[in-house]
Amino acid sequence: MWPLMQTTDLIGAIHIPKDGQTLPGETAEAMAKGAKDGGVSIFTGIKVTGIRQRKGAVTGVSTNRGDIECEVVVNCGGMWAREIGLMCGVSVPLHAAEHMYLVTNPMGIPEGIRSLRDPDEQIYFRRDQQEEGALLMGGFESEAKPWGMEGIPNDFSFSLLEPDWEHFKVFWESAVYRVPAMKEAGINRFYVSAESFTPDNRYILGEAPELTNFFVAAGLNSTGIAAGAGTVLAIAEWIVEGHPTMDLTEVDIRRFHGF
C-alpha cells in the first residue's frame, strides 16, 4: 500500500479503505453550486461591520454595502470568526496559527495512493495534486506558532506567509525517517499559510449562549474541507429543528460559556 514507507519500528497500522483526496477549491465551488441550485444567493468581497440585535436576539447584519435584515445569522468566518463574535458580545475562542507544509520533487508517487499519517510524529503525507509523482508533507505541532496577534489585516485573504524552516525542520527530520526517499528527492516548494485553531482542537458549533439565533460554525482546525458538508447539515438541522440529529456535545460552543 505504501512501498516507500519505513516500517521496521512499527507495531501496527490502520487502513482506511474509503480514505480519499479532493481539490479544496473545486470542492468549495461544487458545494456553492449546490447551494445556488437550492435558491441560495452568494455574494463575495463584502466586509461585515456589525451584528444587529434587539432584546437579546439577532435582527440583522451590517456590511460595508448596507444592512441586511434577518432572523438567523451563522458565523462561519474561519479565522475571522472571533472578530465577528466580538461585534455582538459572543465569545468564539479560536486563533490563527501558521501551518507549514512542503512538496518534494517528483519521486514516483503513484496515482491512487492513500494519504499517510504518522500520529506519533504529528505528520501527514499525500500525493501532490499539482506536481506529478511528487509528495506533499506537513505537520501539526503541539505548540503552534500564532499569527495575527495584532489582528488579521483587512487585505489578507489566505495569502502565503514568510517561510520558517527552523520551526518546521523537526517535521522534515521525522518525515525523511518514515519515508527515506524524500531526502534523495529533495524539496521543490515550501509553504506557510494560516489556519484557525481552537484551545481543545475541537470544532465550535451551535447557537451562541449569549445571543439568540446567532449560530457559529468555525474552528475546524484545518479540516474544513473534510468536515464542511457535515457541519453545514448539522447547523441547518439545529436552526430548523432546534437541535442536530447527532450528539455534538463535544463540539458545542456552550462548552466555553462562563456559567
Coordinates of C-alpha atoms in Angstrom, one line a residue:
M1 CA 0.0 0.0 0.0
W2 CA 2.9 2.4 0.9
P3 CA 6.1 0.8 -0.6
L4 CA 8.2 3.8 0.3
M5 CA 7.4 3.8 4.0
Q6 CA 10.0 2.6 6.5
T7 CA 8.2 0.1 8.7
T8 CA 10.8 -1.7 10.8
D9 CA 9.8 0.2 14.0
L10 CA 6.0 0.0 13.6
I11 CA 3.9 -2.1 15.9
G12 CA 0.7 -1.7 13.9
A13 CA -1.2 0.4 11.4
I14 CA -4.8 1.3 10.5
H15 CA -6.1 1.1 6.9
I16 CA -9.0 3.3 5.9
P17 CA -10.3 1.9 2.6
K18 CA -12.6 4.8 1.8
D19 CA -9.9 7.5 2.5
G20 CA -9.6 9.9 -0.3
Q21 CA -8.4 13.3 -1.5
T22 CA -10.0 16.3 -3.1
L23 CA -9.1 19.6 -4.6
P24 CA -10.3 22.2 -2.0
G25 CA -11.1 24.9 -4.5
E26 CA -13.2 22.7 -6.8
T27 CA -14.9 21.1 -3.8
A28 CA -15.9 24.5 -2.4
E29 CA -17.2 25.6 -5.8
A30 CA -19.2 22.4 -6.1
M31 CA -20.8 23.0 -2.7
A32 CA -21.5 26.6 -3.7
K33 CA -23.2 25.5 -6.9
G34 CA -25.4 23.1 -4.9
A35 CA -26.4 25.9 -2.6
K36 CA -27.2 28.2 -5.5
D37 CA -29.3 25.4 -7.1
G38 CA -31.2 25.3 -3.9
G39 CA -32.0 29.0 -4.0
V40 CA -29.1 30.5 -2.1
S41 CA -27.6 33.8 -3.1
I42 CA -23.9 34.1 -2.6
F43 CA -22.1 37.5 -2.5
T44 CA -18.3 37.8 -2.2
G45 CA -15.9 40.7 -1.4
I46 CA -18.2 42.1 1.3
K47 CA -17.0 43.0 4.8
V48 CA -19.2 42.5 7.8
T49 CA -19.0 45.6 10.1
G50 CA -21.6 44.7 12.8
I51 CA -24.2 42.3 14.0
R52 CA -27.6 43.9 14.7
Q53 CA -29.6 42.7 17.7
R54 CA -32.6 43.6 19.8
K55 CA -33.8 42.2 23.1
G56 CA -31.1 39.5 23.1
A57 CA -31.8 38.2 19.6
V58 CA -30.3 38.7 16.1
T59 CA -32.1 41.2 13.8
G60 CA -29.6 41.6 11.0
V61 CA -26.1 42.2 9.7
S62 CA -24.3 45.4 8.8
T63 CA -21.9 45.4 6.0
N64 CA -19.8 47.9 4.0
R65 CA -22.5 47.7 1.4
G66 CA -25.5 48.2 3.7
D67 CA -27.6 46.4 6.2
I68 CA -29.3 43.0 5.9
E69 CA -32.4 42.1 7.9
C70 CA -32.6 38.5 9.0
E71 CA -33.8 36.3 11.9
V72 CA -30.8 34.0 12.0
V73 CA -27.1 34.6 11.5
V74 CA -24.4 31.9 11.1
N75 CA -20.9 33.0 11.8
C76 CA -18.7 30.7 9.7
G77 CA -15.9 33.3 9.4
G78 CA -13.0 31.0 9.8
M79 CA -10.0 32.8 11.4
W80 CA -12.2 36.0 11.4
A81 CA -14.9 34.2 13.4
R82 CA -13.6 35.5 16.8
E83 CA -13.6 39.1 15.5
I84 CA -17.2 38.7 14.2
G85 CA -18.3 37.3 17.5
L86 CA -16.9 40.3 19.4
M87 CA -19.2 42.5 17.3
C88 CA -22.1 41.2 19.3
G89 CA -20.6 40.0 22.6
V90 CA -20.3 36.3 21.6
S91 CA -17.1 34.5 22.6
V92 CA -15.6 32.4 19.8
P93 CA -12.2 31.2 21.3
L94 CA -10.1 30.5 18.3
H95 CA -6.8 32.0 17.0
A96 CA -4.9 31.9 13.7
A97 CA -1.7 29.9 13.6
E98 CA 0.9 29.2 11.0
H99 CA 0.6 25.9 9.1
M100 CA 3.6 24.7 7.2
Y101 CA 4.0 22.1 4.5
L102 CA 6.2 21.2 1.6
V103 CA 6.2 19.4 -1.8
T104 CA 9.1 17.3 -2.9
N105 CA 10.5 16.9 -6.4
P106 CA 8.9 14.1 -8.4
M107 CA 9.7 10.8 -6.7
G108 CA 7.4 8.3 -8.4
I109 CA 4.4 8.6 -6.1
P110 CA 1.6 6.7 -8.0
E111 CA -1.9 7.9 -8.6
G112 CA -4.5 6.5 -6.2
I113 CA -2.1 6.1 -3.2
R114 CA -3.8 6.7 0.1
S115 CA -2.9 9.5 2.5
L116 CA -0.4 8.5 5.1
R117 CA -0.5 9.8 8.7
D118 CA 2.0 9.3 11.5
P119 CA 0.2 10.4 14.6
D120 CA 3.2 9.9 16.9
E121 CA 5.2 12.4 14.9
Q122 CA 2.2 14.5 14.0
I123 CA 3.0 14.5 10.3
Y124 CA 1.0 13.6 7.2
F125 CA 1.8 12.7 3.6
R126 CA -0.2 12.6 0.4
R127 CA 0.4 12.6 -3.3
D128 CA 0.6 16.2 -4.6
Q129 CA -2.2 17.1 -7.0
Q130 CA -0.2 19.6 -9.0
E131 CA 3.3 18.1 -9.4
E132 CA 3.0 14.6 -10.9
G133 CA 4.8 12.0 -8.8
A134 CA 5.6 14.4 -6.0
L135 CA 4.8 14.0 -2.3
L136 CA 3.2 16.7 -0.1
M137 CA 4.1 16.6 3.6
G138 CA 3.0 18.7 6.5
G139 CA 2.7 18.6 10.3
F140 CA 0.8 19.9 13.2
E141 CA 2.9 20.9 16.2
S142 CA 1.8 20.7 19.8
E143 CA 2.8 24.3 20.3
A144 CA 1.8 26.1 17.2
K145 CA 3.3 29.4 16.0
P146 CA 0.5 32.0 16.4
W147 CA -0.2 34.5 13.7
G148 CA -2.2 37.8 13.6
M149 CA -1.6 38.7 17.2
E150 CA -2.3 42.3 16.4
G151 CA -5.4 41.4 14.3
I152 CA -5.8 40.0 10.8
P153 CA -5.0 42.6 8.1
N154 CA -8.1 43.7 6.1
D155 CA -6.4 42.8 2.8
F156 CA -5.3 39.3 3.9
S157 CA -7.1 36.5 2.1
F158 CA -5.3 33.2 2.7
S159 CA -2.0 34.6 1.4
L160 CA 1.3 32.8 1.9
L161 CA 3.5 33.9 4.9
E162 CA 7.2 34.1 5.3
P163 CA 8.9 30.6 5.5
D164 CA 10.3 29.5 8.8
W165 CA 12.4 26.4 8.2
E166 CA 13.8 26.3 11.7
H167 CA 10.3 25.8 13.1
F168 CA 9.5 23.2 10.5
K169 CA 12.7 21.2 10.3
V170 CA 11.7 18.8 13.2
F171 CA 8.9 17.6 10.9
W172 CA 11.3 17.2 8.0
E173 CA 13.6 15.0 10.1
S174 CA 10.6 12.8 11.1
A175 CA 9.4 12.7 7.5
V176 CA 12.7 11.5 5.9
Y177 CA 12.9 8.8 8.6
R178 CA 9.4 7.5 7.8
V179 CA 9.8 8.0 4.0
P180 CA 13.6 7.9 3.3
A181 CA 13.2 8.5 -0.4
M182 CA 12.1 12.1 0.4
K183 CA 15.7 13.0 1.3
E184 CA 17.0 12.0 -2.1
A185 CA 14.1 13.6 -4.0
G186 CA 14.6 16.9 -2.3
I187 CA 12.3 19.8 -1.7
N188 CA 10.6 21.6 -4.6
R189 CA 8.3 24.0 -2.7
F190 CA 7.8 25.1 0.9
Y191 CA 4.6 26.8 2.0
V192 CA 3.5 28.7 5.1
S193 CA -0.2 29.6 5.4
A194 CA -2.5 30.5 8.3
E195 CA -5.4 28.4 9.7
S196 CA -7.6 28.9 12.8
F197 CA -7.4 26.6 15.7
T198 CA -9.3 26.1 19.0
P199 CA -7.9 25.6 22.5
D200 CA -9.0 22.0 22.7
N201 CA -8.6 21.2 19.0
R202 CA -12.4 20.6 18.6
Y203 CA -14.8 22.4 16.4
I204 CA -17.0 25.3 17.6
L205 CA -20.6 24.7 16.5
G206 CA -24.1 25.7 17.6
E207 CA -26.2 28.6 18.9
A208 CA -24.2 31.0 21.0
P209 CA -25.5 31.2 24.6
E210 CA -25.0 35.0 24.6
L211 CA -27.3 35.8 21.7
T212 CA -30.4 34.0 20.4
N213 CA -30.4 32.8 16.8
F214 CA -26.6 33.6 16.4
F215 CA -25.0 30.3 15.3
V216 CA -21.3 29.6 15.0
A217 CA -19.7 27.1 12.6
A218 CA -16.0 27.7 13.0
G219 CA -12.7 26.5 14.4
L220 CA -12.4 23.4 12.2
N221 CA -8.7 23.2 12.8
S222 CA -7.6 22.9 9.2
T223 CA -10.1 20.2 8.4
G224 CA -12.8 22.5 6.9
I225 CA -12.9 20.7 3.5
A226 CA -13.3 17.3 5.1
A227 CA -15.9 18.5 7.7
G228 CA -17.6 21.2 5.7
A229 CA -20.6 19.3 4.3
G230 CA -21.4 17.6 7.6
T231 CA -21.0 20.8 9.5
V232 CA -23.5 22.6 7.2
L233 CA -26.0 19.8 7.6
A234 CA -25.7 19.9 11.4
I235 CA -26.2 23.6 11.6
A236 CA -29.2 23.5 9.2
E237 CA -30.8 20.9 11.5
W238 CA -30.0 22.9 14.5
I239 CA -31.7 26.0 13.0
V240 CA -34.8 24.3 11.7
E241 CA -35.4 21.6 14.3
G242 CA -33.8 23.2 17.3
H243 CA -31.2 20.5 17.7
P244 CA -29.0 18.4 15.4
T245 CA -29.8 14.7 14.8
M246 CA -26.4 13.6 16.1
D247 CA -24.8 14.2 19.5
L248 CA -22.5 17.2 19.1
T249 CA -21.9 17.9 22.8
E250 CA -18.1 17.8 22.5
V251 CA -18.1 20.5 19.8
D252 CA -20.9 22.6 21.2
I253 CA -20.0 26.3 21.6
R254 CA -21.6 26.2 25.1
R255 CA -18.7 24.3 26.5
F256 CA -16.8 27.6 26.6
H257 CA -19.6 29.6 28.2
G258 CA -18.9 31.1 31.6
F259 CA -21.8 29.6 33.5

